[in-house]
Short mmCIF file of C-alpha atoms in Angstrom, two decimals:
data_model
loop_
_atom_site.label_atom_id
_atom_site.label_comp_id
_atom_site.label_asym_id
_atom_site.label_seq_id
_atom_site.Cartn_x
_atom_site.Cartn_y
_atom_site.Cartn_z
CA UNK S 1 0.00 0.00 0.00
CA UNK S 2 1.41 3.39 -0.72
CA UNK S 3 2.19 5.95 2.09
CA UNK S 4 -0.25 7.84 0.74
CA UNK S 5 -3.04 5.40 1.39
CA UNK S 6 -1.49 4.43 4.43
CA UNK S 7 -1.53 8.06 5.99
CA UNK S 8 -4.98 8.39 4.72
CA UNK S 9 -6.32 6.08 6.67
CA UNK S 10 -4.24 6.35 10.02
CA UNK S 11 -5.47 7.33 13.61
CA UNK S 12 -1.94 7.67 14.53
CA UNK S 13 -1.44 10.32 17.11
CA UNK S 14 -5.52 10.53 17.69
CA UNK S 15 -7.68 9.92 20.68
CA UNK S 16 -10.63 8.30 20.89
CA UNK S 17 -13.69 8.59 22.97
CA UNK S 18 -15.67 5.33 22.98
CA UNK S 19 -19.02 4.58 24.96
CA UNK S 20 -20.41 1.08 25.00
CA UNK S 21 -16.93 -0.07 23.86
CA UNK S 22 -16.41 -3.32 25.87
CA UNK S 23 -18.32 -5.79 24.29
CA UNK S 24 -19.70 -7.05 20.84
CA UNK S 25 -19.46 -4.29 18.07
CA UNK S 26 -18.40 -1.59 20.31
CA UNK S 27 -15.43 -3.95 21.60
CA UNK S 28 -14.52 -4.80 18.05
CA UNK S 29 -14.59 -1.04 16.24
CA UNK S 30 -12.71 -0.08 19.62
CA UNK S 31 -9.79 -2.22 18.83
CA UNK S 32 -10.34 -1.14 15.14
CA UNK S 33 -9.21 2.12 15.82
CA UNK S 34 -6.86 1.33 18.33
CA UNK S 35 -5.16 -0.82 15.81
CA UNK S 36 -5.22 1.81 13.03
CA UNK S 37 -3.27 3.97 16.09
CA UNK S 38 -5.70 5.66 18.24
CA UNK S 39 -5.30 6.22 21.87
CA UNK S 40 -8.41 4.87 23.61
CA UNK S 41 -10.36 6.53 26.08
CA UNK S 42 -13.47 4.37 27.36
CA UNK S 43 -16.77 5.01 29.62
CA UNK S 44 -18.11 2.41 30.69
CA UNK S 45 -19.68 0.99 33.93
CA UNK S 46 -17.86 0.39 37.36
CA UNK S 47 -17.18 -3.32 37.46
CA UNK S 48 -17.98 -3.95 33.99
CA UNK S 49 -16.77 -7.94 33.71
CA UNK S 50 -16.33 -7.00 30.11
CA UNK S 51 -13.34 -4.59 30.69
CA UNK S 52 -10.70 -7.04 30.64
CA UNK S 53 -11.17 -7.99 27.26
CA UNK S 54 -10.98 -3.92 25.79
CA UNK S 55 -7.68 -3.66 28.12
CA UNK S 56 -5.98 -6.98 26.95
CA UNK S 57 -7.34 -5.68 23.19
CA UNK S 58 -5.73 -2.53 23.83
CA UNK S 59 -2.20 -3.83 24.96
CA UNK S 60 -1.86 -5.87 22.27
CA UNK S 61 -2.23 -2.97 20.00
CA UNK S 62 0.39 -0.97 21.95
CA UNK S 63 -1.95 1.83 22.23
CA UNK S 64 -3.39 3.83 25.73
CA UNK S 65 -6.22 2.95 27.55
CA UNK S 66 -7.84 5.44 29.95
CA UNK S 67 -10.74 4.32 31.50
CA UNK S 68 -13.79 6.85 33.01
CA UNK S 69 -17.10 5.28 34.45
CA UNK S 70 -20.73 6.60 34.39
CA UNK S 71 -23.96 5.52 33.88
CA UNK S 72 -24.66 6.31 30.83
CA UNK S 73 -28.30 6.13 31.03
CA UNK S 74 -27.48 8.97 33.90
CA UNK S 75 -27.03 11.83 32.01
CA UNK S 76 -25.70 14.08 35.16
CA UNK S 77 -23.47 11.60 35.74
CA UNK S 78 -22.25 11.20 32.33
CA UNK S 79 -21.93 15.13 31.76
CA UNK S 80 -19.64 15.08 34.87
CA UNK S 81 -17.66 12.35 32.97
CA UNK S 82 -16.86 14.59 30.12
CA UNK S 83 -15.92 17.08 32.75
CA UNK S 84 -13.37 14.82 34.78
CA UNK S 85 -12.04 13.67 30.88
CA UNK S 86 -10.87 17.51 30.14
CA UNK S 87 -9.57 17.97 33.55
CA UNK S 88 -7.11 14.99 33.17
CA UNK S 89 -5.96 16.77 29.78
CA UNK S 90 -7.61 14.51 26.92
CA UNK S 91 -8.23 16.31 24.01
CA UNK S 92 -10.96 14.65 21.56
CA UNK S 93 -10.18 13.94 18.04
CA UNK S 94 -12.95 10.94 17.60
CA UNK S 95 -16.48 10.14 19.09
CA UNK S 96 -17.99 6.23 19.20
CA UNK S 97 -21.11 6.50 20.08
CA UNK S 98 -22.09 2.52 20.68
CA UNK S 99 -24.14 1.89 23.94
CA UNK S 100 -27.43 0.78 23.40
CA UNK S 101 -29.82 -2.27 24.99
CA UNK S 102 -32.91 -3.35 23.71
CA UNK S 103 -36.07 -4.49 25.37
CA UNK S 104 -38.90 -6.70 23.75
CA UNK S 105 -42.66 -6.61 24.01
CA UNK S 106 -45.45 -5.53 22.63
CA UNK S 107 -46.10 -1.62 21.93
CA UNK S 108 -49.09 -1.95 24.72
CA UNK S 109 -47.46 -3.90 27.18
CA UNK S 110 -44.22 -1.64 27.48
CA UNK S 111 -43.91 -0.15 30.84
CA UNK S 112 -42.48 2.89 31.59
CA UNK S 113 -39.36 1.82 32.76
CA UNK S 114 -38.52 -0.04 29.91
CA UNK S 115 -39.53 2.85 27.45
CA UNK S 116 -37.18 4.94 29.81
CA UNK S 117 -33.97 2.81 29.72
CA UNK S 118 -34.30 2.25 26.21
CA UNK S 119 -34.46 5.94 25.18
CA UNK S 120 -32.02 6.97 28.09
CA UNK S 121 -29.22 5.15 26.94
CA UNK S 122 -29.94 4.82 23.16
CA UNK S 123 -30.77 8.38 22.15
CA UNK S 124 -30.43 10.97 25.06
CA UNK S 125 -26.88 9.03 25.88
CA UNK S 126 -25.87 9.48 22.12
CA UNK S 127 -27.37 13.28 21.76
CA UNK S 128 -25.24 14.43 25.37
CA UNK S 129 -22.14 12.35 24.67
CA UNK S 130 -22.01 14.14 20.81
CA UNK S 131 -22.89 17.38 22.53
CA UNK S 132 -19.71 17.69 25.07
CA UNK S 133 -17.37 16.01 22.21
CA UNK S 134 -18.93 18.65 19.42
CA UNK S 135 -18.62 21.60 22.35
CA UNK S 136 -15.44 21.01 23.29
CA UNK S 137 -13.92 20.88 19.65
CA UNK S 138 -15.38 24.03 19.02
CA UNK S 139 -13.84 25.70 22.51
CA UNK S 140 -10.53 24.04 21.35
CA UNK S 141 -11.37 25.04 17.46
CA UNK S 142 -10.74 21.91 16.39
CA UNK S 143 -12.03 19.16 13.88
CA UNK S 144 -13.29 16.34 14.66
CA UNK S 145 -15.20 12.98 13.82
CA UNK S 146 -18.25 12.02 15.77
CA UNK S 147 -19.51 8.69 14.85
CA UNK S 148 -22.75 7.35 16.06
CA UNK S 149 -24.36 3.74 15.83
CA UNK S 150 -27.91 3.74 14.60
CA UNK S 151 -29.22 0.20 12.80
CA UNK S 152 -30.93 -0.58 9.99
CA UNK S 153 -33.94 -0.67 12.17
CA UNK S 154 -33.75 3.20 11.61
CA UNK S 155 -35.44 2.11 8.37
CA UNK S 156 -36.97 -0.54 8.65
CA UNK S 157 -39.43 -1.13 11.98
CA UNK S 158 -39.99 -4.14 13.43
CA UNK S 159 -41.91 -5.47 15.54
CA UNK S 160 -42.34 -6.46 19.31
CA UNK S 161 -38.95 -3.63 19.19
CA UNK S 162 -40.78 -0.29 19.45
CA UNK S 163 -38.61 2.05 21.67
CA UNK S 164 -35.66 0.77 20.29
CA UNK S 165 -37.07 1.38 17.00
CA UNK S 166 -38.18 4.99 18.22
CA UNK S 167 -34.66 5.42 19.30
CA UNK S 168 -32.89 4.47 16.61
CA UNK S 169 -34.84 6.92 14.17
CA UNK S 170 -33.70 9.34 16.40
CA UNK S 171 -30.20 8.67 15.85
CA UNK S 172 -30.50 9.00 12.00
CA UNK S 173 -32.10 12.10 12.47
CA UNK S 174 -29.93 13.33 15.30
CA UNK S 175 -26.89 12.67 13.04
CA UNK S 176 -28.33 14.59 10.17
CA UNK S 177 -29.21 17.88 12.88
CA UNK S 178 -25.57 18.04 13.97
CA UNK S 179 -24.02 17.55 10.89
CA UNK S 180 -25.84 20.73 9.51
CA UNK S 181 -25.02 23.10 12.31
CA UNK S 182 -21.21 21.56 12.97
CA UNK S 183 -20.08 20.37 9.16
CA UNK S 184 -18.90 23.90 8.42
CA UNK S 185 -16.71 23.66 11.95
CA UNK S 186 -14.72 20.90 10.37
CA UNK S 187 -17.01 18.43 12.45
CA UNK S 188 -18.19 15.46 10.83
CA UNK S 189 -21.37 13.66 12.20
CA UNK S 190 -22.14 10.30 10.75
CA UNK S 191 -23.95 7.33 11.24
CA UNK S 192 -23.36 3.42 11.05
CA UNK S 193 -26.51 1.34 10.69
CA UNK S 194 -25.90 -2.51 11.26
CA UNK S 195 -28.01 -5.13 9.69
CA UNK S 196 -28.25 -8.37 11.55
CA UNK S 197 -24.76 -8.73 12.98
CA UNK S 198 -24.19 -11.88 15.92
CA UNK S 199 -23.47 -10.31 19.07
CA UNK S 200 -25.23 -11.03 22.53
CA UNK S 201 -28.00 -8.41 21.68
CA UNK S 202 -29.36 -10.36 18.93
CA UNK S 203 -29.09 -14.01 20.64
CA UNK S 204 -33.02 -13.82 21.09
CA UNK S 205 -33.10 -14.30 17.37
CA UNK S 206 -30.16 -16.02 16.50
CA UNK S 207 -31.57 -18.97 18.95
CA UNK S 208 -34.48 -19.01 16.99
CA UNK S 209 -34.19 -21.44 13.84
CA UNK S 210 -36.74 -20.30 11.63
CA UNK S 211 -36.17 -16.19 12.43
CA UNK S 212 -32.12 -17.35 12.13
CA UNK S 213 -32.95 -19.25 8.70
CA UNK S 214 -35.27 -16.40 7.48
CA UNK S 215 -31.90 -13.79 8.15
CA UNK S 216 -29.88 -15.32 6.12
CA UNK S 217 -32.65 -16.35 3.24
CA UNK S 218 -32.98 -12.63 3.16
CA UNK S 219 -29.71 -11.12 3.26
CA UNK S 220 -28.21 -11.42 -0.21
CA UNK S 221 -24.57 -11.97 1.67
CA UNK S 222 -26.27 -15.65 2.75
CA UNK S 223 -25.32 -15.00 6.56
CA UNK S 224 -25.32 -13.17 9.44
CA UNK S 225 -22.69 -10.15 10.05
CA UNK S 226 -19.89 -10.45 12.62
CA UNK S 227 -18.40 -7.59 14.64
CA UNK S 228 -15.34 -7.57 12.26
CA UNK S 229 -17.32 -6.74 9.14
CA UNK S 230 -17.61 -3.10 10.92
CA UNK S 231 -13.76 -2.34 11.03
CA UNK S 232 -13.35 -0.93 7.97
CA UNK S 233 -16.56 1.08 7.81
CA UNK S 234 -15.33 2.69 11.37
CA UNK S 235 -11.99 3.35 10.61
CA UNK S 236 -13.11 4.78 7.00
CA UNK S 237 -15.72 7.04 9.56
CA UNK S 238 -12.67 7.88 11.69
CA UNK S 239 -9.94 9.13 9.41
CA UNK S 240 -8.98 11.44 7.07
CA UNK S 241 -10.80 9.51 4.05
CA UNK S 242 -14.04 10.58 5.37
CA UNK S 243 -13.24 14.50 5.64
CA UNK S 244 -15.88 15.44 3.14
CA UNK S 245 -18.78 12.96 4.26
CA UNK S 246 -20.67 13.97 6.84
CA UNK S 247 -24.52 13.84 7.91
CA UNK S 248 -24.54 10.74 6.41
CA UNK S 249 -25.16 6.90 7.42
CA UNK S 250 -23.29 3.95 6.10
CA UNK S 251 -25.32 0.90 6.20
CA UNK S 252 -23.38 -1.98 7.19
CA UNK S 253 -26.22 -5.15 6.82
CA UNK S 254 -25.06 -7.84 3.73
CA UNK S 255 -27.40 -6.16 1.54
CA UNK S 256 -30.19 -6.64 3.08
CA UNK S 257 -31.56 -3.73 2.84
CA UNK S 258 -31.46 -3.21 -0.99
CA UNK S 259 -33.60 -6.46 -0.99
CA UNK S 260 -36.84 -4.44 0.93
CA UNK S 261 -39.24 -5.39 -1.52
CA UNK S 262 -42.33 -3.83 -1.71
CA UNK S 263 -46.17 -4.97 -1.25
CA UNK S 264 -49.15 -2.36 -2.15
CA UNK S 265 -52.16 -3.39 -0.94
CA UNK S 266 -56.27 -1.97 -0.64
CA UNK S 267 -58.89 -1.97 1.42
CA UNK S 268 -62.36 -0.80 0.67
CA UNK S 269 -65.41 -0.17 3.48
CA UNK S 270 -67.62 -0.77 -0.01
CA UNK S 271 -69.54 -3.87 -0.88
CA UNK S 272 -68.80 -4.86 -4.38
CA UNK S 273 -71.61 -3.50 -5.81
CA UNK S 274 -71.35 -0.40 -4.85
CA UNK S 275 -67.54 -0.34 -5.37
CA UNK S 276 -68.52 -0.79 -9.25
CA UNK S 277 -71.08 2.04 -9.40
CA UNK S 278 -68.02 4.43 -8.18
CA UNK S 279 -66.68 6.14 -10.98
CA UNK S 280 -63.30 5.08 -9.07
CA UNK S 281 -63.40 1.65 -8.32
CA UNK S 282 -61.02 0.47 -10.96
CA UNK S 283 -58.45 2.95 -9.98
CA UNK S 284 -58.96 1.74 -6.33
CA UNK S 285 -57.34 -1.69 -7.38
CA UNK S 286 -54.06 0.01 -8.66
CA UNK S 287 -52.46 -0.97 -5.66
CA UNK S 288 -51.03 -5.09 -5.82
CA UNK S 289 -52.84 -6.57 -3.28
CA UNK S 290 -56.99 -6.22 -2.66
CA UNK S 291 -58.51 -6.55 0.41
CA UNK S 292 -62.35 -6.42 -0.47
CA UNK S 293 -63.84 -6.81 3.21
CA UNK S 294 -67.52 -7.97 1.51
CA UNK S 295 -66.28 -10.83 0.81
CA UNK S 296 -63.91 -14.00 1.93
CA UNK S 297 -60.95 -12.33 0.16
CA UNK S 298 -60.81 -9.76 3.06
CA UNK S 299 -58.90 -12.12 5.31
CA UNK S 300 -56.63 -13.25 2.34
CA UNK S 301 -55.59 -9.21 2.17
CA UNK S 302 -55.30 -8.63 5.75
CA UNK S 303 -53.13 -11.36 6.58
CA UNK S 304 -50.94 -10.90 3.86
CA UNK S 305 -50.43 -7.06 5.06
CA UNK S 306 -49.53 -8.66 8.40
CA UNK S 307 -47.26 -11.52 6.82
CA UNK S 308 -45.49 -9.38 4.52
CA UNK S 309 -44.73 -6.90 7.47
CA UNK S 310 -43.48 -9.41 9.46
CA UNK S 311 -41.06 -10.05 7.04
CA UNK S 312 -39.39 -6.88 6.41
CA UNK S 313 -41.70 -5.87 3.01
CA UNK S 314 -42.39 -2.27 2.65
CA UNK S 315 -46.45 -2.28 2.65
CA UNK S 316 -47.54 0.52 0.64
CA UNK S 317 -51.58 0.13 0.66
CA UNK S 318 -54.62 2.26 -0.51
CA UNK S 319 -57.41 2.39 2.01
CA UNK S 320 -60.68 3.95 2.81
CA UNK S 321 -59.76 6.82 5.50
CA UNK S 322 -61.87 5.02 8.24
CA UNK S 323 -59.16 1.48 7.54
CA UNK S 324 -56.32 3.58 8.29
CA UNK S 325 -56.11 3.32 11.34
CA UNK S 326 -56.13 -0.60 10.92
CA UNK S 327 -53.98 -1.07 8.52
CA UNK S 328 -50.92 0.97 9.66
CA UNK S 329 -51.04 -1.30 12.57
CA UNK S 330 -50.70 -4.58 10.64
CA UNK S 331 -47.64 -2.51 9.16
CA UNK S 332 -48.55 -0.79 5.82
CA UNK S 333 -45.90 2.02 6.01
CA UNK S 334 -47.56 4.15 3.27
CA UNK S 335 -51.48 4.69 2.95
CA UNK S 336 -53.34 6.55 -0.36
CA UNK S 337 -57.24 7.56 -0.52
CA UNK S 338 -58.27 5.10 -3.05
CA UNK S 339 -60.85 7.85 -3.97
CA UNK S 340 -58.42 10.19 -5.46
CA UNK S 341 -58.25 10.39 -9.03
CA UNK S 342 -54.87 10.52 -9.19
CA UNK S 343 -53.96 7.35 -6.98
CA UNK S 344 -51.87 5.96 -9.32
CA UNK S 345 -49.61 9.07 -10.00
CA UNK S 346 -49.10 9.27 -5.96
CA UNK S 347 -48.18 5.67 -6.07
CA UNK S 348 -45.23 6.35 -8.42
CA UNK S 349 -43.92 8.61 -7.45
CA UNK S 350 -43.80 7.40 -3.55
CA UNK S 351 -42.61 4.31 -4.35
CA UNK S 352 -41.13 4.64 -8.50
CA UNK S 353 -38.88 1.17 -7.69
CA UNK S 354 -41.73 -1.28 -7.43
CA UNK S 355 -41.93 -4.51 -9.48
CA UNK S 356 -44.21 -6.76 -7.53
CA UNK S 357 -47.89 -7.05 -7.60
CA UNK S 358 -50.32 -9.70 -5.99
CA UNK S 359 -53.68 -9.24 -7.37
CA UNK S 360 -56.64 -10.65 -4.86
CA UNK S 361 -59.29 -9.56 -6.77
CA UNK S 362 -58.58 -10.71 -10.32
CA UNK S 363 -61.34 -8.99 -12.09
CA UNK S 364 -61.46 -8.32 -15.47
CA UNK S 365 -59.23 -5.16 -15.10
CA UNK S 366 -57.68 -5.17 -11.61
CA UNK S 367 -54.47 -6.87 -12.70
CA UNK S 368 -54.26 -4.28 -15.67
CA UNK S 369 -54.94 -1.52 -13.97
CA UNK S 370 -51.96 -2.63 -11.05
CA UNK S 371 -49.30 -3.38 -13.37
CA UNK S 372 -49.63 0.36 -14.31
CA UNK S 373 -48.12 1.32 -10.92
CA UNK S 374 -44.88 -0.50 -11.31
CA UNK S 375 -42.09 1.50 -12.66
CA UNK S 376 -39.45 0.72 -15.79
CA UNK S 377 -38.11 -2.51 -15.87
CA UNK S 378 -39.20 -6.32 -15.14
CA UNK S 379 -41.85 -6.40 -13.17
CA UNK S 380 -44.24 -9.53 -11.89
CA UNK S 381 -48.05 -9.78 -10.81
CA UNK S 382 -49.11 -12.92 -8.88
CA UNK S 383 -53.21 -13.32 -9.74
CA UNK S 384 -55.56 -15.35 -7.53
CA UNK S 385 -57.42 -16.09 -10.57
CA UNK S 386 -57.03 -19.69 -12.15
CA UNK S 387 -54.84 -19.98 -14.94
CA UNK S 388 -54.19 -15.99 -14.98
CA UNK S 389 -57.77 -14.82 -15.99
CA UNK S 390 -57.86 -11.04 -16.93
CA UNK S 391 -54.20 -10.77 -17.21
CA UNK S 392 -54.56 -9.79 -21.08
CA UNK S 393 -54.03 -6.05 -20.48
CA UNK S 394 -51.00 -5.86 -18.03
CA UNK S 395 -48.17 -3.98 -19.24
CA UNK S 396 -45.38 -5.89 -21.56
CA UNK S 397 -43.20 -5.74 -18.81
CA UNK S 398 -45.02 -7.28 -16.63
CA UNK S 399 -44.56 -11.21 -15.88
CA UNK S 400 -47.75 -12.99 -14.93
CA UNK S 401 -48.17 -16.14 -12.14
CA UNK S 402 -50.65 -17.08 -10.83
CA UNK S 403 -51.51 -19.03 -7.12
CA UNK S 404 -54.75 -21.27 -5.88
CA UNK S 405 -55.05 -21.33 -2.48
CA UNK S 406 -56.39 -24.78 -2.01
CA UNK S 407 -53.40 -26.46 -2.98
CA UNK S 408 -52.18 -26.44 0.42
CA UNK S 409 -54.59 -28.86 1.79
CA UNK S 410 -52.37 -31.55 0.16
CA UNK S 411 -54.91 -32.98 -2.70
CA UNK S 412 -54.63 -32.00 -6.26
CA UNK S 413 -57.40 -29.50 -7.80
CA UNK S 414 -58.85 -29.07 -10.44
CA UNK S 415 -60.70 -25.95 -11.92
CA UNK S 416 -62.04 -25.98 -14.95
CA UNK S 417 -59.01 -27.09 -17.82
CA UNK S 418 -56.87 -26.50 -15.11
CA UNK S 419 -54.93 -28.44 -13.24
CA UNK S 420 -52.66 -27.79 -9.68
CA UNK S 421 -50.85 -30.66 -7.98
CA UNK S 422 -50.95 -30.17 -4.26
CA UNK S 423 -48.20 -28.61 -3.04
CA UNK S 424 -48.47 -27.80 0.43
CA UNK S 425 -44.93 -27.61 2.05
CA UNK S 426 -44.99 -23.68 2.22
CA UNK S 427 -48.08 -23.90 4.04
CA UNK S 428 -46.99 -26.73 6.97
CA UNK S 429 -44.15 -24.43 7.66
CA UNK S 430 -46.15 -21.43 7.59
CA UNK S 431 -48.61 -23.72 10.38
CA UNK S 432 -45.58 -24.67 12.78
CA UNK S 433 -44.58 -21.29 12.61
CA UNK S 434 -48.13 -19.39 13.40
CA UNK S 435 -48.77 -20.25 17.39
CA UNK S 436 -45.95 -18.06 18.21
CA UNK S 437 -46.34 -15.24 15.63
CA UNK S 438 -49.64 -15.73 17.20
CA UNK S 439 -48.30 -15.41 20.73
CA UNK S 440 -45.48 -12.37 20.07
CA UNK S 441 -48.31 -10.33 18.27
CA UNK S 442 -46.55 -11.04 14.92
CA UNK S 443 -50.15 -12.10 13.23
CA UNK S 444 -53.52 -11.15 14.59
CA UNK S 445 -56.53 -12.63 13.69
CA UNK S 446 -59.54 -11.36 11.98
CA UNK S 447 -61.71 -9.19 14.50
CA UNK S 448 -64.84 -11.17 14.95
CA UNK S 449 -68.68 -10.42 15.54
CA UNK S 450 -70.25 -12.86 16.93
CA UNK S 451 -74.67 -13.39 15.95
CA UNK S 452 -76.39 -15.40 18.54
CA UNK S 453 -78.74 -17.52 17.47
CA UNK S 454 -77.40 -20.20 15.55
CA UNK S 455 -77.94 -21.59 12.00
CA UNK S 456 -80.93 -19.12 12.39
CA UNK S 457 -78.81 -15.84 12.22
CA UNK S 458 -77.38 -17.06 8.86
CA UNK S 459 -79.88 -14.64 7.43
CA UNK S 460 -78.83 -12.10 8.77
CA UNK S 461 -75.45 -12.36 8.09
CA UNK S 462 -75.78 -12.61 4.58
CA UNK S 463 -78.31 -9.43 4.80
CA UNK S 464 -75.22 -7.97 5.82
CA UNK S 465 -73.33 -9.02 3.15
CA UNK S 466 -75.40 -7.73 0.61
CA UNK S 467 -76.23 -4.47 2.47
CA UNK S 468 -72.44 -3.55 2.56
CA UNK S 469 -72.10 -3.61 6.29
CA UNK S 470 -69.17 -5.88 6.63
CA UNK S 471 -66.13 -3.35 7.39
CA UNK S 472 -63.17 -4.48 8.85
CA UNK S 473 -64.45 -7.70 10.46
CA UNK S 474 -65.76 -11.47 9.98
CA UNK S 475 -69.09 -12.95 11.46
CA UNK S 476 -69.18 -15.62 13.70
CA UNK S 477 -72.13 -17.55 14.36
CA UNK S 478 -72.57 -18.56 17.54
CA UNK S 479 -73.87 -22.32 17.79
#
């Protein structure tokens, strides 16, 4: 490597401030910079049984180790840290910001003190620990790099991880704030986001075989990441190499996230009926997926919204107003009036990248009318109509497939001239895997009303059916 290259990326004669730096990723981006010639400075908790293994890291590199503690979840404590750092003479070249937890539940069982810890260490930790770095650089008018760890869970929410989800928005957008007011200072502010990476944060899901297999399935890399995939991205962060990127974040995931397809789904409060005497309807179908709550296909749609969340699909859907509500919390991320005219423009241009379409109502113009949202390029539509009925007008672009249902109850169907072997394997995984997405709050089931009465109240049900009241929810009859 040429001197040039070498200098570039050298730490040599720097000092760096690290929180959360004793374990997992911290621990390994620590010695990272320690080995491209940092001197170390850590905070980190009295007793921490982790500190051995940063000091014997440390030696080995030849580099300093100072060690402060705090709390960092105290932010008094942690501000008279700083203080007792500049009275012992360190002067701050570089900022890793890498404490965080995580707690698990669902949004409406998370107590207070969870929410608390989660957003005291994760984001008000971060914001005061880049606040007395970027202060005291600008006392001392000096650069500086301040480095923050936010996740690719800054884009992509999941679930049962709410506050840390909440918090690690907040980093992203922290990051962006500070590079604004301090990149003209010579102070860079960026962000690393980690995919999946194997430390003893994500053991909950690395235990878990069928989460662990879907990981990997998903990232394009074909694993999980390790702490040492993250040295060069800090060290790039850290040095010289960097001077002209700031505000920025550097997703470090296996490609994962370049692989967040996209679902669009609808959901109309109409019975069909009236749904064809709009002047709208067909332009209510642009969207891939149909949820038409009149009719069986309602629960086909809404599990599918809740499925395709689940697994890390960006759910764009179109939606009476009065569904909104409902759907955002099965995890559509973007929501249209299916009313407006110009639904399909809005769909474009919010998401101009998509190329995959599952049509649920597979009339004779829904699948047409949906393959007009994707944008250039290959694109494919899935149709729940037998042997791709009403496909003729999709766009040329547009690959057609098409899916029955039934299959899964391992017999062959038939339907007319055509013919499906069973094939039911995706669907006895899918089974052993429901009772706990059941259980975590992954997959809800279909809000129920229940008519009394028996057999006798089928009447009325249907009545309902054909008056348009269904919205939103099956009937039950009570036997």
């Amino acid at each position: 490597m040429s001197q040039y290259l070498t200098s570039l990326f050298s730490l040599a004669g720097k000092t760096a401030i690290v929180t959360g730096g004793t374990g997992g990723l911290g621990l390994e981006m620590t010695l990272a910079l320690a080995e491209a010639g940092a001197d170390i400075v850590s905070i980190e908790l009295p007793n921490d049984p982790r500190s051995g293994l940063l000091a014997e890291g440390v030696q080995k590199t030849g580099r300093s180790l100072r060690v402060f503690h705090a709390d960092v979840a105290d932010s008094k404590a942690l501000r008279e840290t700083f203080a007792q750092i500049w009275e012992a003479g360190v002067t701050p070249d570089i900022l890793l910001n890498c404490a965080g937890i995580n707690r698990r539940g669902k949004v409406e069982d998370f107590s207070d003190e969870d929410i608390d810890a989660v957003f005291a260490i994760n984001l008000k930790a971060s914001f005061v620990a880049a606040q007395e770095v970027g202060r005291r650089l600008l006392q001392l008018n000096r650069p500086g790099k301040i480095i923050n760890v936010a996740s690719i869970i800054s884009f992509i929410a999941n679930i049962n991880i709410s506050p840390y989800a909440a918090t690690k928005g907040g980093v992203l957008q922290m990051t962006k704030a500070m590079s604004n007011e301090w990149a003209s200072k010579g102070i860079q502010v960026n962000c690393i986001c980690p995919g999946y990476v194997k430390t003893p944060l994500t053991e909950v899901y690395t235990r878990d075989k069928a989460y662990n297999d879907y990981i990997i399935g998903r990232t394009p890399a074909g694993r999980w990441g390790l702490p040492e995939d993250f040295r060069g991205a800090i060290i790039f962060l850290a040095s010289e190499a960097s001077n002209f990127v700031t505000g920025t974040s550097l997703v470090v995931d296996g490609g994962l996230w370049c692989r967040n397809a996209v679902i669009v789904t609808t959901l109309s409060d109409d019975n069909t009926n009236a749904m064809k005497r709009s002047k709208y309807y067909f332009l209510s179908v642009v969207p891939l997926l149909r949820v038409v709550v009149a009719d069986d296909r309602s629960s086909v749609g809404q599990y599918a919204i809740q499925i395709a969340a689940a697994h890390g699909f960006n759910v764009v859907t179109t939606c009476s107003l009065r569904h909104a509500a409902l759907l955002r919390s099965y995890g559509a991320r973007h929501l249209f009036d299916y009313h407006n005219e110009k639904v399909v423009e809005k769909i474009r241009d919010a998401v101009p990248e998509l190329h995959y379409a599952f049509d649920t109502i597979g009339d004779s113009t829904s699948s047409g009318v949906a393959s007009q949202a994707f944008g250039e390029g290959k694109s494919y539509l899935c149709t729940v109509r037998p042997g791709k009925a009403n496909t003729e007008n999709v766009t040329p672009q547009t690959e057609v497939t098409d899916v029955l249902v039934w299959t899964a109850f391992m017999k062959d169907h038939r339907y007319g001239k055509f013919y499906w072997p069973d094939d039911h394997e995706l669907a006895s995984e899918f089974f052993e895997k429901l009772p706990s997405w059941l259980e975590d709050g992954r997959i809800r089931s279909n809000t129920p009303k229940v008519l009394p009465g028996g057999l006798d109240a089928v009447p009325r049900g249907f009545q309902e059916h054909r008056g348009g009241k269904i919205s939103g929810y099956k009937i039950v009859y009570k036997l």
